[in-house]
Short mmCIF file of C-alpha atoms in Angstrom, two decimals:
data_model
loop_
_atom_site.label_atom_id
_atom_site.label_comp_id
_atom_site.label_asym_id
_atom_site.label_seq_id
_atom_site.Cartn_x
_atom_site.Cartn_y
_atom_site.Cartn_z
CA MET A 1 216.98 88.12 283.78
CA TRP A 2 216.13 88.19 287.51
CA GLN A 3 214.05 84.59 287.29
CA HIS A 4 217.89 82.94 286.09
CA PRO A 5 217.90 79.64 287.73
CA ASP A 6 221.69 80.02 288.74
CA TRP A 7 221.09 82.72 290.47
CA GLN A 8 218.20 81.24 293.11
CA GLU A 9 220.58 79.94 295.50
CA ARG A 10 217.18 78.78 297.56
CA PRO A 11 213.94 78.84 296.21
CA LEU A 12 212.62 82.33 295.98
CA PRO A 13 208.45 82.96 294.91
CA PRO A 14 208.73 84.82 291.96
CA ALA A 15 207.58 88.27 294.34
CA GLU A 16 210.67 88.19 296.11
CA ARG A 17 212.99 87.29 293.17
CA LEU A 18 213.31 90.92 291.82
CA ARG A 19 214.31 92.15 295.30
CA SER A 20 216.98 89.47 295.51
CA TYR A 21 218.40 90.56 291.95
CA SER A 22 218.37 94.59 292.81
CA SER A 23 220.57 93.99 295.73
CA TRP A 24 223.02 92.60 293.21
CA CYS A 25 222.94 95.17 290.78
CA ASN A 26 221.33 98.47 290.33
CA ALA A 27 219.93 97.60 286.60
CA VAL A 28 218.58 95.53 284.69
CA GLU A 29 218.03 94.62 281.25
CA GLY A 30 214.13 94.11 280.88
CA ASN A 31 214.01 91.72 277.87
CA THR A 32 211.03 89.70 278.61
CA THR A 33 208.92 92.83 277.50
CA PHE A 34 210.37 92.08 274.14
CA TYR A 35 207.92 88.83 274.17
CA ALA A 36 204.54 89.82 275.59
CA THR A 37 203.59 93.56 276.91
CA PRO A 38 203.36 92.50 280.92
CA GLN A 39 199.81 93.24 282.76
CA ARG A 40 199.97 96.82 284.97
CA ARG A 41 199.83 95.00 287.93
CA THR A 42 202.90 93.05 287.18
CA VAL A 43 205.14 96.03 286.45
CA GLU A 44 203.76 97.47 290.04
CA SER A 45 205.05 94.50 291.71
CA TRP A 46 208.63 95.21 290.16
CA ALA A 47 208.79 99.00 291.19
CA ARG A 48 208.35 97.53 295.04
CA GLN A 49 210.80 95.48 294.68
CA THR A 50 213.40 98.26 293.40
CA ASP A 51 214.59 101.27 294.75
CA PRO A 52 213.35 104.36 293.38
CA GLY A 53 217.21 104.99 292.21
CA PHE A 54 217.13 101.38 290.36
CA ARG A 55 216.95 101.71 286.48
CA PHE A 56 215.15 100.00 283.97
CA VAL A 57 216.23 99.10 280.92
CA MET A 58 212.74 98.31 278.79
CA LYS A 59 213.13 96.34 275.35
CA LEU A 60 209.82 97.49 272.62
CA PRO A 61 207.74 94.36 272.06
CA ARG A 62 209.66 92.69 268.76
CA THR A 63 205.49 93.19 267.50
CA VAL A 64 206.86 96.54 267.17
CA THR A 65 210.03 96.49 266.20
CA HIS A 66 210.68 93.09 264.48
CA ASP A 67 207.24 92.21 263.01
CA ARG A 68 205.68 95.68 261.85
CA ARG A 69 209.41 97.26 261.77
CA LEU A 70 208.16 100.52 263.60
CA THR A 71 205.12 101.23 261.07
CA GLY A 72 201.23 101.27 262.12
CA ILE A 73 201.82 100.31 266.12
CA ASP A 74 200.05 103.03 267.62
CA ASP A 75 197.88 100.57 269.72
CA GLU A 76 201.16 98.75 270.37
CA MET A 77 202.89 101.41 271.17
CA ASN A 78 200.11 102.66 273.38
CA ALA A 79 199.23 99.72 275.42
CA PHE A 80 203.29 99.44 276.30
CA LEU A 81 203.69 102.80 277.88
CA GLU A 82 200.54 102.11 280.00
CA ALA A 83 202.07 99.14 281.14
CA VAL A 84 205.18 100.31 282.06
CA GLU A 85 204.63 103.39 283.40
CA PRO A 86 203.70 102.12 287.33
CA LEU A 87 208.27 102.42 287.16
CA GLY A 88 208.09 106.05 287.21
CA ARG A 89 211.69 107.03 287.29
CA ARG A 90 212.49 103.93 287.77
CA LEU A 91 211.97 103.38 283.52
CA HIS A 92 215.95 105.10 282.54
CA ALA A 93 215.33 103.80 279.04
CA LEU A 94 212.95 102.69 276.38
CA TRP A 95 214.87 100.32 274.64
CA VAL A 96 214.94 99.99 270.89
CA GLN A 97 216.44 96.89 269.39
CA LEU A 98 215.94 96.81 265.72
CA PRO A 99 216.59 93.44 263.62
CA GLY A 100 219.97 93.25 261.47
CA SER A 101 217.69 93.57 258.22
CA PHE A 102 216.71 97.02 259.42
CA THR A 103 217.42 100.03 257.56
CA ASP A 104 214.73 102.33 257.73
CA LEU A 105 216.50 105.42 258.69
CA PRO A 106 212.35 107.26 258.34
CA ALA A 107 210.64 104.67 260.24
CA LEU A 108 213.23 105.50 262.75
CA ALA A 109 212.45 108.97 263.30
CA ASP A 110 209.01 108.53 263.37
CA LEU A 111 208.94 106.36 266.09
CA LEU A 112 211.66 108.69 268.39
CA GLU A 113 209.39 112.34 267.39
CA GLY A 114 206.37 110.40 268.48
CA LEU A 115 207.08 109.45 272.16
CA PRO A 116 206.37 111.11 275.02
CA VAL A 117 209.11 113.57 275.74
CA ARG A 118 209.42 112.27 279.28
CA HIS A 119 211.04 109.05 277.94
CA ARG A 120 214.70 108.44 277.43
CA VAL A 121 215.51 106.11 274.58
CA ALA A 122 217.99 104.20 273.17
CA VAL A 123 218.46 102.59 270.40
CA GLU A 124 220.61 99.15 269.28
CA VAL A 125 221.00 98.36 265.66
CA ARG A 126 222.74 95.70 264.27
CA HIS A 127 222.80 96.24 260.36
CA PRO A 128 226.03 96.18 259.07
CA ALA A 129 226.13 99.54 257.36
CA PHE A 130 225.77 101.29 260.85
CA PHE A 131 229.64 100.16 261.69
CA GLU A 132 231.22 99.73 258.32
CA ASN A 133 229.67 102.76 256.13
CA GLN A 134 230.57 106.48 257.21
CA ARG A 135 227.29 108.10 255.51
CA ALA A 136 225.14 105.42 257.46
CA ILE A 137 226.32 106.07 260.71
CA THR A 138 226.78 109.54 260.30
CA GLN A 139 222.38 109.20 259.27
CA LEU A 140 221.83 107.64 262.14
CA GLU A 141 223.88 109.73 264.48
CA SER A 142 221.33 112.65 263.03
CA VAL A 143 218.43 110.89 263.70
CA LEU A 144 219.27 109.80 267.11
CA ALA A 145 220.18 113.61 267.94
CA LYS A 146 217.34 115.30 267.26
CA THR A 147 215.11 113.41 269.95
CA GLY A 148 218.53 112.98 272.69
CA ALA A 149 218.03 109.38 271.68
CA GLU A 150 221.63 106.74 272.53
CA TRP A 151 223.01 104.48 270.22
CA VAL A 152 223.60 101.37 272.49
CA PRO A 153 226.13 99.32 271.42
CA PHE A 154 226.43 95.66 271.53
CA ASP A 155 230.38 94.57 271.86
CA THR A 156 230.86 90.82 271.14
CA THR A 157 233.84 90.99 270.28
CA ALA A 158 235.18 88.87 273.15
CA LEU A 159 232.77 86.45 272.09
CA PHE A 160 234.06 86.22 268.86
CA SER A 161 237.69 86.74 269.62
CA GLY A 162 238.53 82.88 268.75
CA PRO A 163 236.71 79.58 268.62
CA PRO A 164 233.54 78.11 270.93
CA GLN A 165 234.73 76.37 273.46
CA SER A 166 231.02 74.90 274.90
CA THR A 167 227.40 74.36 273.71
CA ALA A 168 226.93 78.01 275.46
CA GLU A 169 229.91 79.44 273.27
CA GLN A 170 228.05 78.15 270.29
CA GLU A 171 224.78 78.53 271.07
CA ALA A 172 225.62 82.67 271.62
CA TYR A 173 227.90 82.30 268.07
CA ALA A 174 224.73 81.70 266.20
CA LYS A 175 222.73 83.87 268.01
CA LYS A 176 224.88 87.28 268.76
CA PRO A 177 225.94 89.48 266.35
CA ARG A 178 229.03 89.75 265.15
CA VAL A 179 229.56 93.88 264.67
CA PRO A 180 232.52 96.10 265.35
CA ARG A 181 233.14 97.71 268.86
CA ARG A 182 231.79 101.08 269.10
CA MET A 183 232.58 103.45 271.66
CA ARG A 184 231.14 106.74 271.36
CA ALA A 185 228.66 108.26 273.27
CA LEU A 186 225.70 110.99 272.24
CA THR A 187 224.34 111.46 275.04
CA GLU A 188 224.73 112.01 279.25
CA PHE A 189 223.30 108.47 279.70
CA PRO A 190 225.01 105.67 277.33
CA ILE A 191 224.20 102.04 277.98
CA ILE A 192 226.40 99.67 277.10
CA ARG A 193 225.95 95.57 276.38
CA TYR A 194 229.06 93.80 276.63
CA HIS A 195 229.15 90.14 276.14
CA GLY A 196 231.88 87.59 276.88
CA ARG A 197 233.03 84.04 277.44
CA ASP A 198 232.56 81.17 279.58
CA ASP A 199 236.07 81.57 280.88
CA VAL A 200 236.59 84.38 283.40
CA ASP A 201 239.58 85.47 282.51
CA ARG A 202 239.11 86.04 278.70
CA THR A 203 235.79 87.96 279.57
CA VAL A 204 237.83 90.51 281.81
CA ALA A 205 240.46 90.68 280.02
CA GLY A 206 237.84 91.76 277.13
CA TRP A 207 235.66 94.29 279.24
CA GLN A 208 239.15 96.12 279.71
CA PRO A 209 238.96 99.02 276.94
CA TRP A 210 235.35 99.47 278.28
CA VAL A 211 236.73 100.30 282.03
CA ASP A 212 238.99 102.96 280.56
CA THR A 213 235.95 104.41 278.76
CA VAL A 214 233.32 104.43 281.15
CA SER A 215 235.57 105.92 283.69
CA ALA A 216 236.31 108.56 281.39
CA TRP A 217 232.60 108.86 281.24
CA LEU A 218 232.37 109.01 285.09
CA ARG A 219 235.01 112.12 285.11
CA GLU A 220 233.14 114.09 282.25
CA GLY A 221 230.00 113.86 284.53
CA ARG A 222 227.87 111.33 281.80
CA SER A 223 225.73 108.36 283.83
CA PRO A 224 227.12 105.28 282.58
CA THR A 225 224.83 101.71 282.60
CA VAL A 226 226.72 98.15 281.68
CA PHE A 227 225.31 95.35 281.10
CA VAL A 228 227.68 92.08 281.28
CA HIS A 229 226.67 89.00 279.53
CA THR A 230 228.56 85.35 279.43
CA PRO A 231 227.27 82.73 277.04
CA ASP A 232 224.96 81.28 279.93
CA ASN A 233 224.99 84.35 282.22
CA ALA A 234 225.50 82.14 285.74
CA LYS A 235 227.84 84.58 286.23
CA ALA A 236 226.65 87.76 285.73
CA ARG A 237 226.07 89.26 288.32
CA THR A 238 228.90 88.33 290.07
CA LEU A 239 230.68 89.83 286.94
CA ALA A 240 228.95 92.59 286.97
CA ARG A 241 230.02 93.69 290.74
CA ARG A 242 233.89 92.84 289.58
CA PHE A 243 233.24 95.29 286.57
CA HIS A 244 231.82 98.25 288.90
CA GLY A 245 234.36 97.52 291.80
CA GLU A 246 237.36 97.99 288.72
CA VAL A 247 235.61 100.85 287.29
CA ARG A 248 235.26 102.61 291.29
CA ALA A 249 238.88 101.84 291.76
CA ARG A 250 239.69 104.63 288.97
CA VAL A 251 237.33 106.95 289.63
CA PRO A 252 236.68 106.36 294.06
CA GLU A 253 233.72 108.78 294.07
CA LEU A 254 231.45 106.25 292.58
CA GLU A 255 229.13 104.41 294.74
CA PRO A 256 229.23 101.31 295.79
CA LEU A 257 226.49 98.92 294.70
CA PRO A 258 224.66 97.41 297.45
CA ASP A 259 224.85 94.04 299.68
CA PRO A 260 223.99 91.46 298.30
CA VAL A 261 221.13 89.84 300.06
CA PRO A 262 221.84 86.40 301.45
CA THR A 263 220.24 84.03 299.60
CA ASP A 264 222.00 80.80 300.50
CA PRO A 265 220.06 77.93 302.16
CA MET A 266 219.03 77.93 305.99
CA THR A 267 221.13 75.88 307.97
CA LEU A 268 221.09 74.34 311.91
CA PHE A 269 224.60 75.29 312.04
#
């Protein structure tokens, strides 16, 4: 996401774009790894551009989760884990995003049990049964609990709270999962994905339940990570900082985000 064109106020070389992003936010969704496992030297560059406390939540390759549906994946997983190893402690969690048709909990259990214990794991499911069927919910939570994995909710309730008002919202309507909001943390490190609207006021209104919940988690001693999306993500960095500010107003001991590195075009005056 640090490559988003609307976030390049002035041209930056690829090796500097993540550094710029990390001055705005202290965590990022590693979505590019879903489409291709990166070269190790690329990941080494990511590590060089970020502080040791920066959090990468790295999505497993689609060959693992969607094409092979977690079976017969040893070679792909070994290559992926070797590629992301240079991140070290920056690798906050491995993100297992499963397709909407996936219900194979034994396959998920095998994956989680086979991963090195040094890696924290977060699982995002999209099948309606995991939100509507209490037996399925209990079974999934049991599988996750055996290895200390977290359940990642993707809250799209604000997005679907009214008809789309733009092309970007129409595209989001077509692609994003429409599932109930889930606000239960299983571990010390919950991860939240929130999707708002084009309209900033509607986006901010929609995340208010999360301000309450995240503030409560912090007071309990948990360490949540929250990602804010909008249909075009043009203002996502600014909105993420606004969300952080709202939470910090309730939990003053929460550390502030860094001051963004100026990236406005240089002028003579």
